[in-house]
Coordinates of C-alpha atoms in Angstrom, one line a residue:
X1 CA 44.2 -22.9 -8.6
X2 CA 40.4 -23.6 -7.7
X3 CA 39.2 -26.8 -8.2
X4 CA 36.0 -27.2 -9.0
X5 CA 33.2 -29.7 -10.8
X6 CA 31.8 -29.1 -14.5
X7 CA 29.3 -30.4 -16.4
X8 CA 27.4 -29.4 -19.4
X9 CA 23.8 -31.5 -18.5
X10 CA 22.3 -33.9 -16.7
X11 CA 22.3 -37.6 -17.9
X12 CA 19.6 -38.8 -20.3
X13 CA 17.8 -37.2 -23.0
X14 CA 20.4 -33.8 -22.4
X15 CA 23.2 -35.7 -23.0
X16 CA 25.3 -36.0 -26.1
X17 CA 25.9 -39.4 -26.6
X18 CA 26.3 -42.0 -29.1
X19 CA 26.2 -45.5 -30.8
X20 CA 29.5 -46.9 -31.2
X21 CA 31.9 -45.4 -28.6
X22 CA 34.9 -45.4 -26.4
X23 CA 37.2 -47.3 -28.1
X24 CA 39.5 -49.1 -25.7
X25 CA 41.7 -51.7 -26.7
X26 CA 41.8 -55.5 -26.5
X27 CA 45.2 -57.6 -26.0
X28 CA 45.5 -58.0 -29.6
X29 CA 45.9 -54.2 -30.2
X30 CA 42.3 -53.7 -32.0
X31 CA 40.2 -51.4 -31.3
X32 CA 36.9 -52.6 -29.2
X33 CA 33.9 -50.8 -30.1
X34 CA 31.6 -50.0 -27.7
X35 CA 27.6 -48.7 -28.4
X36 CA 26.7 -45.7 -27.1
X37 CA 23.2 -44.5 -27.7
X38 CA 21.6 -41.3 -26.5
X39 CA 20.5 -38.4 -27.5
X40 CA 20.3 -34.4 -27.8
X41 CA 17.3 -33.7 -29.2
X42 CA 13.5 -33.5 -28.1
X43 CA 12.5 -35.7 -25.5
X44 CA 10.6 -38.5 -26.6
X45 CA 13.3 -39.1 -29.4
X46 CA 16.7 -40.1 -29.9
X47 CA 19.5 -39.1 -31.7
X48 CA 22.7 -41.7 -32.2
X49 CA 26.0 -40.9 -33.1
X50 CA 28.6 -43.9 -33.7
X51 CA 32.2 -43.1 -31.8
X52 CA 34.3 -45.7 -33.0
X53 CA 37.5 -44.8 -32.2
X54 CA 39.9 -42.7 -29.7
X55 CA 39.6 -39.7 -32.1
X56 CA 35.9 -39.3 -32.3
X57 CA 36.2 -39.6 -28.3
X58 CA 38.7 -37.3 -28.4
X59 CA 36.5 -35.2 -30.6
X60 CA 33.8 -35.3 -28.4
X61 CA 34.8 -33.7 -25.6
X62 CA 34.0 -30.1 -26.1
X63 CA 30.6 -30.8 -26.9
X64 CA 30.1 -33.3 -24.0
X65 CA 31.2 -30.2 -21.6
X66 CA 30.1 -27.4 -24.1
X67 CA 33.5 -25.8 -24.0
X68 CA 37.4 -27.1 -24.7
X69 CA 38.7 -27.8 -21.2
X70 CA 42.1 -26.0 -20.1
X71 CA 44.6 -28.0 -17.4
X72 CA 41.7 -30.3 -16.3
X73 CA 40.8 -33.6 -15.5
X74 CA 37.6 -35.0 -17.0
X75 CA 35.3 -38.1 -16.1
X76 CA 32.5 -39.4 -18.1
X77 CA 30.3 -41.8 -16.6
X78 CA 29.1 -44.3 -19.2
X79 CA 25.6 -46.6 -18.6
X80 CA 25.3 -49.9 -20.1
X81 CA 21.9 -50.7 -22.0
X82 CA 21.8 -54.0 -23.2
X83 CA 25.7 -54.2 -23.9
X84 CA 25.3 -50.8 -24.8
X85 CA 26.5 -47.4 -23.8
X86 CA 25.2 -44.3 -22.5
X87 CA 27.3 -40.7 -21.3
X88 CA 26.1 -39.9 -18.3
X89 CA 27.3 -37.7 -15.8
X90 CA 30.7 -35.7 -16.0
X91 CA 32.9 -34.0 -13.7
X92 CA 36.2 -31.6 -14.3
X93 CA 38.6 -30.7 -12.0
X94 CA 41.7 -28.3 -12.6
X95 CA 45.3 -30.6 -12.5
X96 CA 46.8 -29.9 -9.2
X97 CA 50.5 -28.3 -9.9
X98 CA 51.9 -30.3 -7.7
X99 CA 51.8 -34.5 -8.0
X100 CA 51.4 -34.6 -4.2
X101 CA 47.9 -33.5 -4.7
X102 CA 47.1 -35.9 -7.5
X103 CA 45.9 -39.1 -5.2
X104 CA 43.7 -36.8 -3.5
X105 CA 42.4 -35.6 -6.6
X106 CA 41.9 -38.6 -8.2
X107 CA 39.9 -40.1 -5.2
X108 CA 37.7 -37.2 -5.2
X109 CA 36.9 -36.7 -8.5
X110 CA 35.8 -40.6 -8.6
X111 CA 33.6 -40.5 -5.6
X112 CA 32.2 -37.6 -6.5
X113 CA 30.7 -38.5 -9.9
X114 CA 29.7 -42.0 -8.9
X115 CA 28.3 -40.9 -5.9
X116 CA 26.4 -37.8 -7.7
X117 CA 25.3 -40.9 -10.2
X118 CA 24.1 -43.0 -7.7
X119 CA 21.9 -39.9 -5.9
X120 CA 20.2 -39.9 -9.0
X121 CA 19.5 -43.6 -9.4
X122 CA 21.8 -44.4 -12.2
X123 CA 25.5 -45.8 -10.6
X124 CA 27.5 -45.8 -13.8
X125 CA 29.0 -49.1 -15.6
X126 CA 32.4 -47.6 -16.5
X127 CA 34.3 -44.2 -17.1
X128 CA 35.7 -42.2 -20.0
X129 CA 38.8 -40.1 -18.6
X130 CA 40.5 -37.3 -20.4
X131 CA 43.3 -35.2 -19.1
X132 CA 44.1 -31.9 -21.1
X133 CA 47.2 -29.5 -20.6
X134 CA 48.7 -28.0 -23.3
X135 CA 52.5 -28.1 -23.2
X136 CA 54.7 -25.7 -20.9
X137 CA 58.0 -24.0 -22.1
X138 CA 60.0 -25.9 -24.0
X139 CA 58.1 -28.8 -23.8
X140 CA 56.6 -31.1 -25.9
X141 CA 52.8 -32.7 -26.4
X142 CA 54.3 -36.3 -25.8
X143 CA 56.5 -35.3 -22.9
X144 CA 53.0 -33.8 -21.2
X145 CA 51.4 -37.0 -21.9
X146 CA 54.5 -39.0 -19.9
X147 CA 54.2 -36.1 -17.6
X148 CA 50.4 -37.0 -16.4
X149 CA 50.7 -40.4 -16.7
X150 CA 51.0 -41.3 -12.9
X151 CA 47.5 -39.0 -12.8
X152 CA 45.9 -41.2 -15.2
X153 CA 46.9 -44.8 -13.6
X154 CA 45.6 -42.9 -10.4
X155 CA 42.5 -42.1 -11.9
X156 CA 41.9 -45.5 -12.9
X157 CA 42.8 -46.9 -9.8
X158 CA 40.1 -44.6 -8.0
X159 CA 37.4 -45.6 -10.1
X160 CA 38.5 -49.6 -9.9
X161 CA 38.0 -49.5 -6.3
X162 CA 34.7 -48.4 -6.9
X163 CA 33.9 -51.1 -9.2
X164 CA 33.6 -48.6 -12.1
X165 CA 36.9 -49.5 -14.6
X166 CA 37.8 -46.8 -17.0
X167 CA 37.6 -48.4 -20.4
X168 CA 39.4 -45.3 -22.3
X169 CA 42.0 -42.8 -20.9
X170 CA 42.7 -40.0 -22.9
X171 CA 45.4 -37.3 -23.0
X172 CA 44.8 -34.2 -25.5
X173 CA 48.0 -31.6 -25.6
X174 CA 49.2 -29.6 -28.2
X175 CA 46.3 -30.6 -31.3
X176 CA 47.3 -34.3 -30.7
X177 CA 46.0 -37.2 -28.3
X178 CA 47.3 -40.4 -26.8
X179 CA 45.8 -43.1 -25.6
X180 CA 47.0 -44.6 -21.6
X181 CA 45.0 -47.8 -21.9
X182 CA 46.9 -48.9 -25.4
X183 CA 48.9 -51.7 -25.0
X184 CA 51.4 -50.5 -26.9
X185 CA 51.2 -53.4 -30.0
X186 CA 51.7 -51.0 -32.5
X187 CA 48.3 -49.3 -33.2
X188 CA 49.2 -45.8 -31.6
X189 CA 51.9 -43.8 -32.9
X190 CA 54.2 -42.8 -30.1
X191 CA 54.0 -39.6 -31.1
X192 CA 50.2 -39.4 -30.7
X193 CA 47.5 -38.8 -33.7
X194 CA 46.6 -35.6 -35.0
X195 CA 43.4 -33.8 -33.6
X196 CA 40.5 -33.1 -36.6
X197 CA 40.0 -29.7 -37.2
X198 CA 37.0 -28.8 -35.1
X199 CA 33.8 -28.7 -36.3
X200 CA 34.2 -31.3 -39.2
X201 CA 33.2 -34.6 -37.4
X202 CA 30.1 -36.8 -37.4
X203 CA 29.5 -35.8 -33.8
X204 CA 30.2 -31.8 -34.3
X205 CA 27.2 -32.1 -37.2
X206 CA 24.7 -33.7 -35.3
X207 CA 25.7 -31.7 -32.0
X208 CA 24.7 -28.6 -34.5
X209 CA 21.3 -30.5 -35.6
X210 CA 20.5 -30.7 -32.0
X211 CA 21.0 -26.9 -31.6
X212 CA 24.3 -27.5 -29.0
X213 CA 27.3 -25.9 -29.8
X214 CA 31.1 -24.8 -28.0
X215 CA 31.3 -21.7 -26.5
X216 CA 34.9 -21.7 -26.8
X217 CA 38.1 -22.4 -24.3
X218 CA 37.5 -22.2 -20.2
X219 CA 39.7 -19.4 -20.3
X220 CA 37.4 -17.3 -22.4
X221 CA 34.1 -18.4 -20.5
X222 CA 36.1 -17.2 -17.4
X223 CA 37.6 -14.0 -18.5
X224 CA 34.2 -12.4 -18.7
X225 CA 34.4 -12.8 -14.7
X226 CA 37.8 -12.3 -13.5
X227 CA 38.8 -9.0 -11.9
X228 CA 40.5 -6.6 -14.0
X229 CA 44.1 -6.3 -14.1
X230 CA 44.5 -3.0 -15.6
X231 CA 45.4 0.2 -14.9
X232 CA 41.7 1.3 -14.6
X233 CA 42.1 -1.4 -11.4
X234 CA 43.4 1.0 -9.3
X235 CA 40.9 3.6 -9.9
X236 CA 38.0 1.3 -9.3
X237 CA 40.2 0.3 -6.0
X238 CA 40.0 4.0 -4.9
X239 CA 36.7 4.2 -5.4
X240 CA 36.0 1.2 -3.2
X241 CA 37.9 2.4 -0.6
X242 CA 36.1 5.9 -0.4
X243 CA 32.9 4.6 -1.0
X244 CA 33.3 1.6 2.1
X245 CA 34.8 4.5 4.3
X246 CA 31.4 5.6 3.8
X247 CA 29.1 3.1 3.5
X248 CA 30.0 0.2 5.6
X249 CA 29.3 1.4 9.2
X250 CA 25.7 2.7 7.7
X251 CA 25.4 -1.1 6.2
X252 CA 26.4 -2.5 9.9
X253 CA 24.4 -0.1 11.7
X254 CA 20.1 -1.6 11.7
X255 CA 19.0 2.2 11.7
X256 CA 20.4 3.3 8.5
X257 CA 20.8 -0.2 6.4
X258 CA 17.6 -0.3 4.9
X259 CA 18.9 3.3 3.3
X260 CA 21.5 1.9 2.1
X261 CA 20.1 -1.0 0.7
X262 CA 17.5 1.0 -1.2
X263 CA 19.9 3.3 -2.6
X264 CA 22.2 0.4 -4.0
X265 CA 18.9 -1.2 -5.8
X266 CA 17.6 2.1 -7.0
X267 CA 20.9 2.6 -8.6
X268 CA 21.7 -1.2 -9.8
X269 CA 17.8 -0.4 -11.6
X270 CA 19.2 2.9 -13.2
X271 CA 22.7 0.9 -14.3
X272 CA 20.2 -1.8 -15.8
X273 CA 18.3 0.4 -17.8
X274 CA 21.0 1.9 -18.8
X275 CA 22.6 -1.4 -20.0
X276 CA 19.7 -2.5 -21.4
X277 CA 19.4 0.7 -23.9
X278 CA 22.7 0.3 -25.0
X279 CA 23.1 -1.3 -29.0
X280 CA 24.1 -4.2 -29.0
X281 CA 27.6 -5.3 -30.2
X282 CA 29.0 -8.5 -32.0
X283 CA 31.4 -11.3 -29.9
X284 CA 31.8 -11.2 -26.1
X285 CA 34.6 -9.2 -25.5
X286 CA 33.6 -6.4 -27.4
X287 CA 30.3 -6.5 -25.2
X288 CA 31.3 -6.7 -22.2
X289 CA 34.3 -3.7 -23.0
X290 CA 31.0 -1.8 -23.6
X291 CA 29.4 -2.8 -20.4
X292 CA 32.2 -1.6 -18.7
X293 CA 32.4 1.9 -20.2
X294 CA 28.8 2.2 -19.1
X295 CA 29.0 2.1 -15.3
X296 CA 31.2 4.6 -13.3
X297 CA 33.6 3.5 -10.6
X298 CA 32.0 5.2 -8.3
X299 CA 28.7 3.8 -9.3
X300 CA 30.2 0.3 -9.3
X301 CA 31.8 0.4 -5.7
X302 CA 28.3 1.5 -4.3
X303 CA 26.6 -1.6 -5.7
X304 CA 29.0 -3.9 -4.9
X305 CA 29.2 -2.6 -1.4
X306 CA 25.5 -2.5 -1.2
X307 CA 25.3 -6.0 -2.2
X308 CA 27.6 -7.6 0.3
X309 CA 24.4 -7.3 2.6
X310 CA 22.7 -10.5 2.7
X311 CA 19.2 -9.2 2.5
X312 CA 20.2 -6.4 -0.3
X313 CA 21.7 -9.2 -2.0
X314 CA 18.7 -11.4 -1.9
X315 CA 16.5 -8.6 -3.4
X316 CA 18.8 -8.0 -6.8
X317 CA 18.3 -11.9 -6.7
X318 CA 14.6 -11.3 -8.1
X319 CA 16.0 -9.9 -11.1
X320 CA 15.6 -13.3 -12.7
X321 CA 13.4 -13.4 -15.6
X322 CA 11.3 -12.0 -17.8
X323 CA 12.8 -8.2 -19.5
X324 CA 15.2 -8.1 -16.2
X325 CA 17.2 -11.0 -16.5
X326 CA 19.8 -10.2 -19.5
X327 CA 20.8 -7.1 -18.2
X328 CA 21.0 -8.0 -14.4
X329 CA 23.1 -10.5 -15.8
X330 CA 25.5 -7.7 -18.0
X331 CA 25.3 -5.8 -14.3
X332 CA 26.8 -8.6 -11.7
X333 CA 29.5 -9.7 -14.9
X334 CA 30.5 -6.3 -14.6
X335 CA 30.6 -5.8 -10.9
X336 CA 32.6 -8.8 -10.7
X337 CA 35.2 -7.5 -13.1
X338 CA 35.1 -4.5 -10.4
X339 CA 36.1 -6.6 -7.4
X340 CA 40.3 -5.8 -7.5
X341 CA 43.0 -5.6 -5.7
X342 CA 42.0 -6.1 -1.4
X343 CA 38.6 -6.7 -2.6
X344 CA 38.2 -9.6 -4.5
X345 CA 36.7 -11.4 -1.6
X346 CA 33.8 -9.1 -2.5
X347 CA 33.1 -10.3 -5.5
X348 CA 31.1 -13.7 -3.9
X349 CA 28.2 -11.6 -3.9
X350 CA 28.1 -10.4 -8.2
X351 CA 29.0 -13.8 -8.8
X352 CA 26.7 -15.9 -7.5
X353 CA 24.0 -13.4 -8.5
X354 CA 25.5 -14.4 -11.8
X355 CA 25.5 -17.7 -11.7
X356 CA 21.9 -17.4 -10.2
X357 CA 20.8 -15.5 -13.0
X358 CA 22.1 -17.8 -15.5
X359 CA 20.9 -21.0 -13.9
X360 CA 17.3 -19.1 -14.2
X361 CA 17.7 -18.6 -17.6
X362 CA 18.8 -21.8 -18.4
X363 CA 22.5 -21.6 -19.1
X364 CA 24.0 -24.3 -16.6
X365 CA 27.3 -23.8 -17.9
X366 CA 28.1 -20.6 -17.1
X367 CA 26.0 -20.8 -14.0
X368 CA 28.4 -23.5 -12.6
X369 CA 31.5 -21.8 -13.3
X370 CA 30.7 -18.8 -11.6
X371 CA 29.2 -20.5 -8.6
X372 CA 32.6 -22.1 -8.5
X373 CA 34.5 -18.9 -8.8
X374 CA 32.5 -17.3 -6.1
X375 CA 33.5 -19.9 -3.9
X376 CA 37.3 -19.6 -4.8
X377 CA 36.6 -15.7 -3.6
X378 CA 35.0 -16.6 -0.4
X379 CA 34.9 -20.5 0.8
X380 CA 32.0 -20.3 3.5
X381 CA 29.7 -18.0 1.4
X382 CA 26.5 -20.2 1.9
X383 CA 24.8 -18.9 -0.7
X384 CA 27.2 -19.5 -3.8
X385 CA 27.4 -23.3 -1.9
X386 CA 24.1 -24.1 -1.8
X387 CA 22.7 -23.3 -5.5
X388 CA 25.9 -24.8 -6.4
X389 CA 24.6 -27.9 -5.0
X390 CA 21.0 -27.6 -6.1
X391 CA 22.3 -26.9 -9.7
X392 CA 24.3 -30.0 -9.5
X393 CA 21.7 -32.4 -8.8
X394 CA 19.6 -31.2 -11.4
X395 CA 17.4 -29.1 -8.9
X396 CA 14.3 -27.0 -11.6
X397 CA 15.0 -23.5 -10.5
X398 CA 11.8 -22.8 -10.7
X399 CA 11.1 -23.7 -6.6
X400 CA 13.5 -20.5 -6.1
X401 CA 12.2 -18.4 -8.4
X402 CA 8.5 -19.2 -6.7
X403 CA 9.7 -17.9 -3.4
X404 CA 11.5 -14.9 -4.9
X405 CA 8.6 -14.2 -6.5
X406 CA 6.7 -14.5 -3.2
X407 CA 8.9 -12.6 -1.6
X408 CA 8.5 -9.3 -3.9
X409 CA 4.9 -9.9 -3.6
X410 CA 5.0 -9.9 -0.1
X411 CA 7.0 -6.9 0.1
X412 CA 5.1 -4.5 -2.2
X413 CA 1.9 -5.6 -0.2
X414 CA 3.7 -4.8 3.0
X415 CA 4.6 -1.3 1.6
X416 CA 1.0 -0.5 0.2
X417 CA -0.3 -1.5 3.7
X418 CA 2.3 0.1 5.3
X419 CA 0.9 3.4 7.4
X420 CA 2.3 7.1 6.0
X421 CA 4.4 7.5 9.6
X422 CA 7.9 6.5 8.1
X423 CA 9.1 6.0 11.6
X424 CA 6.6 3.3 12.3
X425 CA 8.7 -0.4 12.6
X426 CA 8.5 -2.6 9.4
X427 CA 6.3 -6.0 9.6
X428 CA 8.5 -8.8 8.7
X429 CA 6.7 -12.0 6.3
X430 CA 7.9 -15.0 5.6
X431 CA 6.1 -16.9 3.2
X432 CA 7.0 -20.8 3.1
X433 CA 10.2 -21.4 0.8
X434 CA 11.4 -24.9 -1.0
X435 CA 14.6 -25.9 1.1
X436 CA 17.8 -26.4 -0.7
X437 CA 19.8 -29.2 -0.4
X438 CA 21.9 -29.0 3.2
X439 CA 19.6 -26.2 5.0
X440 CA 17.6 -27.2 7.8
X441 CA 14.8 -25.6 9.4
X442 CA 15.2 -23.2 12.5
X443 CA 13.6 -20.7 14.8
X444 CA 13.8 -17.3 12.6
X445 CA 16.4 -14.9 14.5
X446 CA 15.0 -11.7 16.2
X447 CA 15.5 -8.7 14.5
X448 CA 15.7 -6.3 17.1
X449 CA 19.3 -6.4 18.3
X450 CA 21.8 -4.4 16.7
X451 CA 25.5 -3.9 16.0
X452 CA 27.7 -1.2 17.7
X453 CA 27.9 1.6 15.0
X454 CA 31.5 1.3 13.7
X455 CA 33.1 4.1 14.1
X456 CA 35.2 6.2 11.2
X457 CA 39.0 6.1 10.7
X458 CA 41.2 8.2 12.4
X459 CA 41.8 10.6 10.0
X460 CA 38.3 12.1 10.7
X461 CA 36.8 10.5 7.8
X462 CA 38.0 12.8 5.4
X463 CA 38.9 10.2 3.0
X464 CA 40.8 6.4 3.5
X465 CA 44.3 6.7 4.2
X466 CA 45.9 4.3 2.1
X467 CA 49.5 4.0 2.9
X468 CA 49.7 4.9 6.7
X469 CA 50.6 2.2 8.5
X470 CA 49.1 1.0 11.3
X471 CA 45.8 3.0 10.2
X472 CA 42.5 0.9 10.3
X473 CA 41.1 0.4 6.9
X474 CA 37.7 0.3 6.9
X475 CA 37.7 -0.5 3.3
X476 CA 38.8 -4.3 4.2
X477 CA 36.5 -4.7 6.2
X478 CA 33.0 -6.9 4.6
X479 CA 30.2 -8.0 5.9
X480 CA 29.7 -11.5 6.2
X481 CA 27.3 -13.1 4.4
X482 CA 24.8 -14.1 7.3
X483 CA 26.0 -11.3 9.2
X484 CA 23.2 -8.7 10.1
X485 CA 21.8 -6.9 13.2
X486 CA 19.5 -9.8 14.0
X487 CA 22.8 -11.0 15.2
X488 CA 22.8 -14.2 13.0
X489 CA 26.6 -14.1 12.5
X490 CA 28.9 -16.8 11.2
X491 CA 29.2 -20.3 12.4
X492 CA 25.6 -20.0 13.7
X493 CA 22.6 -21.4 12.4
X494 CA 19.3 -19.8 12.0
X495 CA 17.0 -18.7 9.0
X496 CA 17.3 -15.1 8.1
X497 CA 14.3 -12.7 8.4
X498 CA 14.1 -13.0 4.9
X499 CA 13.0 -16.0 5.1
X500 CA 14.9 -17.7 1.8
X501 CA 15.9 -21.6 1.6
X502 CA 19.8 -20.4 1.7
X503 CA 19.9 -18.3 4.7
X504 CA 20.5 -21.5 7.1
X505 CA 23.9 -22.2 8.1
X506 CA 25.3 -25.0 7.4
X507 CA 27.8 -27.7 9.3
X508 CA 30.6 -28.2 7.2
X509 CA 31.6 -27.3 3.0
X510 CA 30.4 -28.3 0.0
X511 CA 32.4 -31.3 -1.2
X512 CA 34.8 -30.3 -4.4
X513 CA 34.3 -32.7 -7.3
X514 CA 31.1 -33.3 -6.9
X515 CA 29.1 -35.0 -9.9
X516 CA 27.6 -32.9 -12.0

């Protein structure tokens, strides 16, 4: 399982939020009632909702996160305002299967929201925690709840040490919830209360006034980016391994990458037009079963092969806006259902273009899930880890898409001033970028050393033998993600040619669980 933080807006004027609130309980088995004012709506204005009780807490879940959370841990910061409340920030984490990993959890799912909180000026007051699994074979809703128990006392323990109590613990399993922090006087059935049927609460109305609404489970906000696991996998796995027999000693070789790099774009542009010209069709699945019928394996391992170059990689990251943006997007969800079998480390690349994409265009949600997923592919790809973070701390987007911009600008002047002798040496620019959070500033790398060519298999290149043993497979074989002929491999740090805020390297790895 990969663990990874969630959050479906900033604290403030984004949030959903509330008058009346998190109901804990006092020592006399009463609900407390707690205000929590906020608002979706325009800035400037306020919109209140009044939680009273567990329920409507319970309730408001999904809309605080924009989707119902599957096996996860969930922390809402709340803000005091004259003996009021406020949501603030929230953070989700996947339950570890194993209680072992629990402490760990719990401690970094703590620090990292109040720490994310306090980066931003606002340390929260208290916490909201909710913990949601829905019941395994043969077991029951209430037996989860006694199950997860240990989580939630460590939970609260992790957020008492940082002087931040959690007022309301929550568990939601099989359409029912049960309170942790209930004394146990009476007012909560043991067998937990019945979930409303969704939609029908105060808070799901005025979460539909303000324009918000659920976009269903994890699950389905996921499955649009997982790798396939049908039978038309292995066919898209023999086209990768043809095509990298192919490709990937022209990609490591500085004479013919920029080749290769052009022909993955021009094609990408033809599979975007293409995608774009298609009719549309109702519900996500059915879309995105169209998408794939559009693009050819064969098509499909070229641009995902082309892409695992950094600077290739960085171009298709211009497709950001404007006419290009909804079917770049269609594009890299497809390509990262494409990445099976050996190479789903590949699919880094389509998935932070994705989440790229999506950030531009305003959906954080989606943006953040598959940043997280592209590091669950590949750990150390810097580029998923740093607009990770810069989405996370509420980073506009709009410094990127400046330098993007700049860059493609830069480029096509290049190319117009460029002199009709094809063999004469390219002139690099590198106009100033914004940093992103964690790159620092070095000497750009040289650009005139190269790799060795790699050399084809043994079977004369006459195709990728699969199931000889002890035969090198160039198909396996990808190209890191700082890697280039400039030399600027792995563990080193230096600021591509390209110029861009996330070619540094980077000490270290971006921190799981942090605040979102």
């Amino acid at each position: 399982m990969t663990n990874h933080d969630e959050a479906a807006g900033r604290s403030g004027a984004e949030d959903i939020s509330g008058s009346g609130g998190p109901a804990g309980h006092d020592r006399s088995g009463q609900h407390v009632e707690h205000d929590l004012p906020g608002g979706p709506g325009v800035p400037g204005s306020e919109h209140q909702v009044t939680l009273r009780t567990p329920a409507e807490l319970a309730d408001a879940l999904p809309y605080l996160l924009g989707y119902r959370p599957e096996d996860s841990i969930v922390l809402v910061a709340l803000h005091d305002r004259e003996r009021r409340g406020r949501f603030g920030g929230r953070a989700r984490l996947g339950i570890p299967a194993h209680a072992d990993d629990w402490p760990s959890v719990a401690e970094q799912l703590a620090q990292g929201l109040v720490k994310g909180s306090e980066r931003r000026g606002a340390r929260p007051e208290s916490m909201v925690a909710y913990l949601c699994q829905e019941p395994g074979s043969g077991e029951s809703g209430r037996q989860v709840m006694e199950r997860l128990r240990p989580l939630a006392q460590l939970l609260r323990t992790a957020c008492g040490r940082l002087d931040v109590p959690v007022v309301e613990a929550l568990c939601i399993s099989d359409g029912r919830f049960w309170s942790y922090t209930c004394p146990g006087q009476g007012c909560c059935p043991p067998e937990g209360q019945s979930m409303g049927l969704p939609g029908t609460s105060v808070l799901a109305a005025a979460a539909t006034y303000a324009g918000l609404q659920v976009r269903g489970s994890l699950r389905e906000l996921t499955a649009r980016l997982l790798p396939w696991e049908t039978t038309a996998a292995l066919e898209q796995e023999v086209a990768l391994d043809t095509a990298s027999m192919a490709l990937v000693p022209r990609i490591l070789d500085s004479e013919s990458r920029a080749d290769v790099a052009e022909e993955a774009l021009e094609l990408a542009r033809r599979i975007m037009s293409r995608l774009a010209d298609a009719p549309p069709v109702p519900g996500t699945r059915p879309a995105d079963l169209r998408d794939d019928g559009l693009l050819g394996h064969d098509e499909a391992a070229t641009v995902i092969l082309g892409i695992q170059d950094r600077r290739t990689r960085d171009r298709a990251a211009e497709w950001m806006e404007g006419a290009e943006a909804r079917p770049a997007l269609r594009l890299w969800r497809a390509l990262a259902r494409r990445c099976v079998g050996p190479y789903r480390e590949h699919a880094a690349a389509p998935l932070t273009l994705a989440g790229w994409v999506a950030w531009s265009t305003g959906d954080e949600l989606e943006a953040r899930e598959a940043f997280a997923m592209a590091l669950g592919a590949d750990p150390d790809y810097l580029f998923a880890r740093l607009l990770h973070q810069a989405c996370n701390e509420g980073l506009d987007p709009e410094s990127i898409r400046r330098c993007l911009r700049a860059e493609h600008t830069g480029r096509a002047a290049e190319k117009a001033d460029q002199p009709t002798d094809l063999g004469a040496p390219p002139v690099s620019t590198q106009p100033t970028a914004p940093r992103l959070p964690g790159a620092e500033a070095h000497p750009a790398a040289p650009t005139t050393r190269r790799r060795r060519r790699t050399r084809p298999a043994a079977n004369g290149g006459a195709g990728p033998s699969r199931h000889t043993p002890g035969t090198a497979r160039a198909s396996r074989r990808r190209p890191a993600d700082d890697a280039s002929p400039a030399g600027d491999g792995p563990g080193r740090a230096t600021e591509g040619a390209s110029g861009r805020p996330w070619a540094h390297r980077e000490a270290g790895r971006h921190p799981a669980g942090e605040d979102t």
